[in-house]
């Protein structure tokens, strides 16, 4: 099987590294392709190409950038069928989820195509006559964009589109587990000037070389808090800027006035989407005591109806986890949660539905999860619903906010006062009321506390890739009375002295 090429300076090249990574379908373990495991030399070439192209791209008029970004979006849509199919094969997410994802990817480029035309800076009031003050916002330079395996195209688009709109050039490193759809999407960048977007593939060596490279000015990363901390520490040595979207143990409160027919389905989807491999999935389900027994009964009945299997097969709700180690980790985490007092109502084990050999894990429900135990303090990246009970609404809000993380939070309630009290009481970058996990390209996305630094999407997501310059202009050239020598300067009667 021929090894994939990488994109540098507008050309598809064979990597200088001779090492390869096998990309396998996590559903049936078939070999999908070989990707280069790039090292320092490939990264050097990609960064050099990005630096060479950056100033020219920065000076490209906003209206031209907007046109190009919209055309990138159009190309992604035209290739949507093949992109979504390939993404399903290498990520394991159901095909319908992949189709939706491609639409979101294109929409992100379309959004920043519009923003690129109209956002440059601000005029501010001067402090004296015949002065003009304004700000302009300039790109950082070269951005290293590193995306995770769970949403390889979408979370890359959230970095690339605003970075380009701001005038940066980019070196992308897709996830090593599933880079094939990212390489295919990179063909949609073919209309951009050479070097504006470059793509290298590989694992820790490629990522480390990119993070440490002196030619990289900003690192945009989505992934675990553990890796994000290492990146931040390395970036700090070079005073590089970072934009980090990290892990989360997001709460979902179901208050006692919630419509349980809606809440059961919404909670299940918010937790089991993409087999639970979503940074904002609801990993702590907090039920107000009065409704907890009925909600739990209905949830178990509903989850039993969900179809786990081949993600390419119509009607499949949940696919496999990404790797065998990922499935093994979830199994160990569930076992520890049970040891800590949780009751296993459903699932809890790896299995092979319909004879598939992949990394499947049973949809799992843990009831009676103690606040402070593993499911409430450690991210479980798999299809595990962890149910805790709070005595009342106030206690539920306090439990939800008692975390080192703060990526997102969801609530179900018909009472506006309760919803707003929860919104004010829970520290989270996104707060969903009665509509879990819905994104909006015009709204900022990112985490608080241990869940990250900076924002993606919205105007804030554009500002993450540019820095302001204050311009002070005095259109009258004259000497100022407060200059040297101070012997000629007269102080007010009340000034100076005791």
Coordinates of C-alpha atoms in Angstrom, one line a residue:
X1 CA 0.0 0.0 0.0
X2 CA 1.4 3.4 -1.0
X3 CA 2.2 5.9 1.7
X4 CA 0.4 9.2 1.7
X5 CA 2.1 12.4 0.8
X6 CA 2.3 15.6 2.9
X7 CA 1.5 19.2 1.8
X8 CA 4.3 21.7 1.8
X9 CA 4.6 24.9 -0.2
X10 CA 1.5 24.1 -2.2
X11 CA 3.0 20.7 -3.3
X12 CA 2.2 17.2 -2.3
X13 CA 5.6 15.6 -1.4
X14 CA 7.0 12.4 -0.1
X15 CA 8.1 12.9 3.5
X16 CA 11.7 13.0 4.4
X17 CA 11.0 10.7 7.3
X18 CA 10.9 7.1 6.2
X19 CA 8.8 6.0 9.1
X20 CA 5.1 5.2 8.6
X21 CA 1.9 4.9 10.7
X22 CA -0.7 2.3 9.9
X23 CA -4.2 3.8 9.8
X24 CA -6.8 1.1 10.7
X25 CA -10.6 1.1 10.8
X26 CA -11.5 1.0 14.5
X27 CA -14.6 -0.9 13.7
X28 CA -13.2 -3.9 11.9
X29 CA -9.4 -3.3 12.1
X30 CA -8.9 -3.3 8.3
X31 CA -5.9 -1.4 7.0
X32 CA -7.1 1.9 5.4
X33 CA -3.7 3.4 4.5
X34 CA -0.2 4.5 5.5
X35 CA 0.7 8.0 6.7
X36 CA 4.2 9.4 7.1
X37 CA 5.4 9.6 10.7
X38 CA 7.1 13.0 10.1
X39 CA 10.0 14.2 12.1
X40 CA 12.0 17.4 12.5
X41 CA 13.2 17.7 8.9
X42 CA 9.6 17.6 7.5
X43 CA 8.4 20.1 10.2
X44 CA 11.3 22.4 9.3
X45 CA 10.3 22.4 5.7
X46 CA 6.7 23.1 6.5
X47 CA 7.4 25.9 8.9
X48 CA 9.9 27.5 6.4
X49 CA 7.2 27.4 3.7
X50 CA 4.7 29.0 6.1
X51 CA 7.1 31.8 7.1
X52 CA 7.9 32.5 3.4
X53 CA 4.2 32.9 2.6
X54 CA 3.1 34.8 5.7
X55 CA 3.7 38.4 4.9
X56 CA 2.2 38.2 1.4
X57 CA -0.8 36.5 2.8
X58 CA -1.2 39.1 5.6
X59 CA -1.2 41.9 3.0
X60 CA -3.8 40.2 0.8
X61 CA -6.9 42.4 0.9
X62 CA -9.6 41.2 3.3
X63 CA -12.1 40.9 0.4
X64 CA -9.8 38.6 -1.4
X65 CA -9.2 36.4 1.7
X66 CA -13.0 36.2 2.1
X67 CA -13.4 35.0 -1.4
X68 CA -10.8 32.4 -1.0
X69 CA -12.2 31.1 2.3
X70 CA -15.7 30.8 0.8
X71 CA -14.2 28.8 -2.1
X72 CA -12.5 26.5 0.4
X73 CA -15.9 25.9 2.0
X74 CA -17.5 25.3 -1.4
X75 CA -14.8 22.7 -2.3
X76 CA -15.3 21.0 1.1
X77 CA -19.1 20.8 0.4
X78 CA -18.5 19.4 -3.1
X79 CA -16.3 16.7 -1.7
X80 CA -18.6 16.1 1.3
X81 CA -19.7 12.6 0.4
X82 CA -16.2 11.2 0.1
X83 CA -14.9 13.2 3.1
X84 CA -17.7 12.0 5.4
X85 CA -17.3 8.4 4.3
X86 CA -13.5 8.4 4.8
X87 CA -14.0 10.1 8.2
X88 CA -16.4 7.4 9.3
X89 CA -14.0 4.6 8.2
X90 CA -11.1 6.0 10.2
X91 CA -12.8 7.6 13.2
X92 CA -15.6 5.1 13.8
X93 CA -18.3 7.7 14.2
X94 CA -21.7 6.9 12.6
X95 CA -21.9 8.1 9.0
X96 CA -24.8 10.5 9.7
X97 CA -22.6 12.2 12.4
X98 CA -19.8 12.5 9.8
X99 CA -22.1 14.1 7.2
X100 CA -23.2 16.7 9.8
X101 CA -19.6 17.3 10.7
X102 CA -18.6 18.1 7.1
X103 CA -21.4 20.7 7.0
X104 CA -20.1 22.3 10.2
X105 CA -16.6 22.4 8.7
X106 CA -17.7 24.2 5.6
X107 CA -19.9 26.6 7.7
X108 CA -16.8 27.6 9.8
X109 CA -14.9 28.7 6.7
X110 CA -17.9 30.5 5.4
X111 CA -18.3 32.4 8.7
X112 CA -14.7 33.5 8.8
X113 CA -14.9 34.4 5.1
X114 CA -17.4 37.0 6.1
X115 CA -15.6 38.1 9.2
X116 CA -12.4 38.6 7.3
X117 CA -13.9 41.4 5.3
X118 CA -15.1 43.6 8.2
X119 CA -12.9 43.2 11.3
X120 CA -9.6 45.0 11.5
X121 CA -9.5 47.3 14.6
X122 CA -11.2 50.2 16.4
X123 CA -11.2 54.0 16.6
X124 CA -10.8 55.3 20.1
X125 CA -11.2 58.8 21.6
X126 CA -8.0 60.9 21.7
X127 CA -6.7 62.5 24.9
X128 CA -5.8 65.9 23.4
X129 CA -6.6 68.1 20.4
X130 CA -5.4 67.3 16.9
X131 CA -4.8 63.7 17.8
X132 CA -6.2 60.5 16.3
X133 CA -6.1 57.1 18.1
X134 CA -7.0 53.8 16.7
X135 CA -6.1 50.1 16.9
X136 CA -5.2 47.6 14.2
X137 CA -5.1 43.9 14.8
X138 CA -2.1 42.0 13.3
X139 CA -1.5 38.3 12.8
X140 CA 1.0 36.5 15.0
X141 CA 2.8 34.9 12.0
X142 CA 2.9 31.1 11.8
X143 CA 0.4 29.0 13.6
X144 CA 0.8 25.4 14.5
X145 CA -2.6 23.8 14.5
X146 CA -2.9 20.4 16.2
X147 CA -6.3 18.6 16.2
X148 CA -7.5 15.5 18.1
X149 CA -8.9 12.2 16.8
X150 CA -12.5 12.7 17.8
X151 CA -13.3 15.6 15.4
X152 CA -10.2 15.7 13.2
X153 CA -11.7 18.0 10.5
X154 CA -14.0 20.2 12.5
X155 CA -11.5 21.1 15.3
X156 CA -8.9 21.7 12.6
X157 CA -11.3 24.1 10.8
X158 CA -11.9 26.0 14.0
X159 CA -8.2 26.8 14.0
X160 CA -7.3 27.1 10.3
X161 CA -10.2 29.3 9.2
X162 CA -9.8 32.1 11.8
X163 CA -6.0 31.9 11.6
X164 CA -6.1 32.5 7.9
X165 CA -8.8 35.2 8.2
X166 CA -6.4 37.0 10.7
X167 CA -3.5 36.9 8.2
X168 CA -1.5 34.0 9.6
X169 CA -0.2 31.0 7.8
X170 CA -0.6 27.6 9.2
X171 CA 1.2 24.3 9.7
X172 CA -1.4 21.6 10.4
X173 CA -0.8 18.3 12.2
X174 CA -3.8 16.1 12.1
X175 CA -4.2 13.3 14.7
X176 CA -1.9 10.3 14.2
X177 CA -4.8 7.9 14.7
X178 CA -6.8 9.1 11.7
X179 CA -5.1 11.7 9.4
X180 CA -6.5 10.4 6.1
X181 CA -9.6 12.5 5.9
X182 CA -7.5 15.5 7.0
X183 CA -5.2 14.9 4.1
X184 CA -8.1 14.7 1.7
X185 CA -9.6 17.9 3.1
X186 CA -6.2 19.6 2.6
X187 CA -6.7 19.2 -1.2
X188 CA -9.4 21.9 -0.8
X189 CA -6.7 24.3 0.1
X190 CA -5.2 24.0 -3.4
X191 CA -6.5 27.4 -4.5
X192 CA -4.6 29.2 -1.7
X193 CA -1.2 30.7 -2.4
X194 CA 1.6 28.1 -1.8
X195 CA 2.7 27.8 1.8
X196 CA -0.4 29.4 3.3
X197 CA -1.5 26.0 4.6
X198 CA 0.9 23.1 5.1
X199 CA 0.1 19.7 6.5
X200 CA 2.5 17.2 8.1
X201 CA 1.4 13.9 9.7
X202 CA 2.8 11.9 12.5
X203 CA 2.8 11.3 16.3
X204 CA 4.7 12.7 19.2
X205 CA 7.9 13.4 17.3
X206 CA 6.1 15.6 14.7
X207 CA 4.0 17.3 17.3
X208 CA 6.9 18.0 19.6
X209 CA 9.1 19.4 16.7
X210 CA 6.2 21.7 15.7
X211 CA 5.6 22.9 19.3
X212 CA 9.3 23.6 19.9
X213 CA 10.1 25.1 16.5
X214 CA 11.4 28.6 16.8
X215 CA 9.6 29.6 13.6
X216 CA 6.2 28.9 15.1
X217 CA 4.6 31.9 16.8
X218 CA 1.3 30.5 18.2
X219 CA 0.2 27.0 19.0
X220 CA -3.4 26.1 18.7
X221 CA -4.1 22.7 20.3
X222 CA -7.2 20.6 21.2
X223 CA -6.6 17.6 23.3
X224 CA -6.1 16.4 26.9
X225 CA -5.3 18.6 29.8
X226 CA -2.1 16.6 30.4
X227 CA -0.7 17.2 27.0
X228 CA -1.9 20.8 27.0
X229 CA 0.1 21.5 30.1
X230 CA 3.2 20.2 28.5
X231 CA 2.6 22.3 25.5
X232 CA 2.0 25.4 27.6
X233 CA 5.3 24.7 29.6
X234 CA 7.3 24.4 26.4
X235 CA 5.7 27.4 24.8
X236 CA 6.5 29.4 27.9
X237 CA 10.2 28.8 27.5
X238 CA 10.0 30.6 24.1
X239 CA 7.2 33.0 25.1
X240 CA 5.0 31.5 22.3
X241 CA 1.3 32.3 22.4
X242 CA -1.1 29.4 23.0
X243 CA -4.7 28.7 22.4
X244 CA -5.6 25.5 24.2
X245 CA -9.0 23.7 24.3
X246 CA -8.5 20.9 26.8
X247 CA -10.4 18.2 28.7
X248 CA -13.6 18.5 30.6
X249 CA -15.9 16.6 33.0
X250 CA -18.9 18.6 32.1
X251 CA -22.0 18.5 34.3
X252 CA -25.6 18.1 33.0
X253 CA -28.3 18.9 35.6
X254 CA -31.8 17.6 35.2
X255 CA -34.0 19.7 37.5
X256 CA -37.2 18.4 38.9
X257 CA -39.5 20.4 36.5
X258 CA -37.9 18.9 33.4
X259 CA -39.9 17.0 30.8
X260 CA -38.4 13.6 31.3
X261 CA -39.4 12.3 27.8
X262 CA -37.2 15.0 26.4
X263 CA -34.5 14.9 29.1
X264 CA -33.8 11.2 28.8
X265 CA -33.1 11.4 25.1
X266 CA -31.2 14.6 25.4
X267 CA -28.9 13.4 28.1
X268 CA -28.3 10.1 26.3
X269 CA -27.3 11.9 23.1
X270 CA -25.2 14.5 25.0
X271 CA -23.2 11.7 26.6
X272 CA -23.1 9.0 23.9
X273 CA -22.5 11.1 20.8
X274 CA -19.5 9.7 19.0
X275 CA -19.3 6.8 21.5
X276 CA -18.8 9.4 24.3
X277 CA -15.6 10.6 22.7
X278 CA -16.5 14.3 22.9
X279 CA -14.7 16.9 25.0
X280 CA -18.0 18.6 25.8
X281 CA -20.1 15.4 26.3
X282 CA -22.0 15.4 29.6
X283 CA -19.8 13.3 31.8
X284 CA -21.5 14.1 35.1
X285 CA -25.3 13.7 35.1
X286 CA -26.8 15.3 38.2
X287 CA -30.4 14.5 39.0
X288 CA -32.5 16.3 41.6
X289 CA -33.5 13.6 44.1
X290 CA -37.3 13.7 43.5
X291 CA -37.0 12.7 39.8
X292 CA -33.9 10.5 40.0
X293 CA -35.5 7.1 40.3
X294 CA -38.0 7.7 37.4
X295 CA -35.3 9.3 35.2
X296 CA -32.9 6.4 35.8
X297 CA -35.6 3.8 34.9
X298 CA -36.5 5.6 31.7
X299 CA -32.8 6.2 30.8
X300 CA -31.9 2.5 31.2
X301 CA -34.9 1.5 29.1
X302 CA -34.0 4.0 26.3
X303 CA -30.2 3.2 26.2
X304 CA -31.0 -0.5 25.8
X305 CA -32.7 0.4 22.4
X306 CA -29.6 2.1 21.0
X307 CA -27.8 0.2 18.2
X308 CA -24.0 -0.4 18.6
X309 CA -22.2 -1.6 15.5
X310 CA -20.7 -0.8 12.1
X311 CA -20.8 3.0 11.8
X312 CA -21.2 2.7 8.0
X313 CA -24.4 0.7 8.4
X314 CA -27.7 2.8 8.4
X315 CA -29.3 2.9 11.8
X316 CA -26.2 2.5 13.9
X317 CA -26.3 4.9 16.8
X318 CA -22.9 4.2 18.4
X319 CA -19.6 3.1 16.9
X320 CA -16.3 1.9 18.3
X321 CA -13.8 3.7 20.4
X322 CA -10.7 4.8 18.6
X323 CA -8.1 2.3 19.8
X324 CA -7.7 -0.8 22.0
X325 CA -5.9 1.1 24.7
X326 CA -8.7 3.6 24.8
X327 CA -11.3 0.9 25.3
X328 CA -9.1 -0.8 28.0
X329 CA -8.8 2.5 29.9
X330 CA -12.6 3.0 29.9
X331 CA -13.1 -0.5 31.2
X332 CA -10.6 0.1 34.0
X333 CA -12.3 3.4 34.9
X334 CA -15.7 1.8 35.1
X335 CA -14.3 -1.0 37.3
X336 CA -12.8 1.6 39.7
X337 CA -16.0 3.6 39.8
X338 CA -17.9 0.4 40.9
X339 CA -15.2 -0.2 43.5
X340 CA -15.9 3.3 44.8
X341 CA -19.5 2.6 45.3
X342 CA -21.3 3.2 41.9
X343 CA -23.9 0.7 40.9
X344 CA -23.5 -0.8 37.4
X345 CA -26.9 -0.8 35.8
X346 CA -25.9 -1.5 32.2
X347 CA -22.8 -2.4 30.2
X348 CA -19.3 -1.9 31.5
X349 CA -17.4 -4.1 29.2
X350 CA -15.7 -4.3 25.8
X351 CA -17.5 -6.5 23.3
X352 CA -17.7 -7.4 19.6
X353 CA -21.2 -6.7 18.1
X354 CA -22.2 -8.8 15.1
X355 CA -18.8 -10.3 15.0
X356 CA -16.9 -7.0 14.4
X357 CA -13.3 -7.1 15.6
X358 CA -13.0 -3.5 16.5
X359 CA -12.8 -1.5 19.8
X360 CA -16.4 -1.5 20.9
X361 CA -17.6 -0.7 24.4
X362 CA -21.0 -1.4 25.8
X363 CA -23.2 1.7 26.5
X364 CA -22.8 1.9 30.2
X365 CA -24.9 3.4 33.1
X366 CA -23.5 3.9 36.5
X367 CA -26.0 4.9 39.2
X368 CA -25.4 6.3 42.7
X369 CA -22.1 7.8 41.6
X370 CA -20.5 9.5 44.6
X371 CA -19.5 13.1 44.2
X372 CA -15.7 13.1 44.4
X373 CA -15.3 9.6 43.0
X374 CA -13.5 8.9 39.7
X375 CA -16.4 9.6 37.2
X376 CA -16.7 13.1 38.7
X377 CA -13.0 13.9 38.8
X378 CA -11.4 12.1 35.8
X379 CA -12.5 12.3 32.2
X380 CA -14.0 9.1 30.9
X381 CA -13.7 9.2 27.1
X382 CA -16.2 6.5 26.3
X383 CA -20.0 5.7 26.3
X384 CA -20.5 5.9 30.1
X385 CA -23.4 7.7 31.8
X386 CA -22.5 8.5 35.4
X387 CA -25.6 9.4 37.5
X388 CA -25.3 11.3 40.7
X389 CA -28.2 12.6 42.9
X390 CA -28.6 16.0 44.6
X391 CA -31.1 16.7 47.3
X392 CA -32.3 20.0 45.6
X393 CA -31.6 22.5 42.9
X394 CA -29.1 24.5 45.0
X395 CA -27.1 21.4 45.9
X396 CA -27.1 20.3 42.2
X397 CA -25.6 23.7 41.2
X398 CA -23.0 23.4 43.9
X399 CA -22.0 19.9 42.8
X400 CA -21.8 20.9 39.2
X401 CA -19.5 23.8 39.9
X402 CA -17.3 21.8 42.2
X403 CA -14.7 20.8 39.6
X404 CA -11.2 21.8 38.4
X405 CA -12.5 21.9 34.9
X406 CA -14.9 24.3 33.2
X407 CA -15.5 23.5 29.5
X408 CA -19.2 23.2 29.2
X409 CA -22.4 22.7 31.3
X410 CA -26.0 21.7 30.4
X411 CA -29.3 22.0 32.3
X412 CA -32.9 21.0 31.7
X413 CA -35.5 23.2 33.3
X414 CA -38.7 25.1 32.4
X415 CA -38.0 27.7 35.1
X416 CA -36.1 30.8 34.0
X417 CA -35.0 31.7 37.5
X418 CA -33.5 28.2 38.0
X419 CA -31.8 28.3 34.7
X420 CA -30.2 31.7 35.4
X421 CA -29.1 30.7 38.9
X422 CA -27.4 27.7 37.4
X423 CA -25.8 29.8 34.7
X424 CA -24.4 32.2 37.2
X425 CA -23.3 29.5 39.7
X426 CA -21.4 27.2 37.3
X427 CA -18.1 28.3 35.8
X428 CA -18.0 26.9 32.2
X429 CA -17.0 28.3 28.8
X430 CA -20.3 27.3 27.3
X431 CA -23.6 26.9 29.1
X432 CA -26.5 25.2 27.4
X433 CA -30.1 25.5 28.6
X434 CA -32.5 22.9 27.2
X435 CA -30.5 22.4 24.0
X436 CA -27.3 20.4 24.8
X437 CA -24.1 20.6 22.8
X438 CA -25.3 22.9 20.0
X439 CA -22.5 25.1 18.6
X440 CA -22.8 28.5 16.9
X441 CA -19.9 29.7 14.7
X442 CA -20.6 33.3 15.9
X443 CA -20.3 32.3 19.6
X444 CA -17.0 31.7 21.4
X445 CA -16.0 28.2 22.4
X446 CA -13.4 27.3 25.0
X447 CA -12.8 26.3 28.6
X448 CA -12.2 27.8 32.0
X449 CA -10.0 26.5 34.8
X450 CA -8.2 23.4 33.7
X451 CA -10.2 23.2 30.5
X452 CA -8.0 25.6 28.5
X453 CA -6.8 29.0 27.6
X454 CA -8.3 31.2 24.9
X455 CA -11.4 30.7 22.6
X456 CA -12.3 29.4 19.2
X457 CA -15.2 30.5 17.0
X458 CA -16.9 33.9 17.1
X459 CA -15.0 37.3 17.1
X460 CA -13.1 36.0 20.1
X461 CA -11.9 33.1 18.0
X462 CA -10.5 35.5 15.4
X463 CA -8.8 37.6 18.1
X464 CA -7.1 34.5 19.4
X465 CA -5.0 34.6 16.2
X466 CA -4.1 38.3 16.1
X467 CA -2.7 40.9 18.5
X468 CA -3.7 44.6 18.8
X469 CA -1.4 47.5 17.9
X470 CA -2.3 50.9 19.3
X471 CA -1.6 53.8 16.8
X472 CA -1.3 57.3 18.2
X473 CA -1.2 60.1 15.6
X474 CA -0.8 63.8 16.2
X475 CA -1.3 65.7 12.9
X476 CA 0.4 68.8 14.3
X477 CA 4.1 68.5 14.9
X478 CA 4.9 70.7 17.9
X479 CA 7.1 70.7 21.0
X480 CA 5.3 69.6 24.2
X481 CA 5.4 71.7 27.3
X482 CA 6.0 68.7 29.5
X483 CA 9.3 67.8 27.8
X484 CA 12.8 68.5 29.2
X485 CA 14.2 70.7 30.6
X486 CA 12.1 70.5 33.7
X487 CA 13.5 73.8 35.1
X488 CA 11.1 75.6 32.6
X489 CA 8.1 73.6 33.7
X490 CA 5.6 75.2 36.0
X491 CA 3.8 73.0 38.5
X492 CA 0.3 73.7 39.8
X493 CA 0.2 75.4 43.2
X494 CA -1.0 72.2 44.9
X495 CA 1.5 70.0 43.2
X496 CA 4.9 68.7 44.6
X497 CA 5.8 69.0 48.2
X498 CA 4.0 68.4 51.4

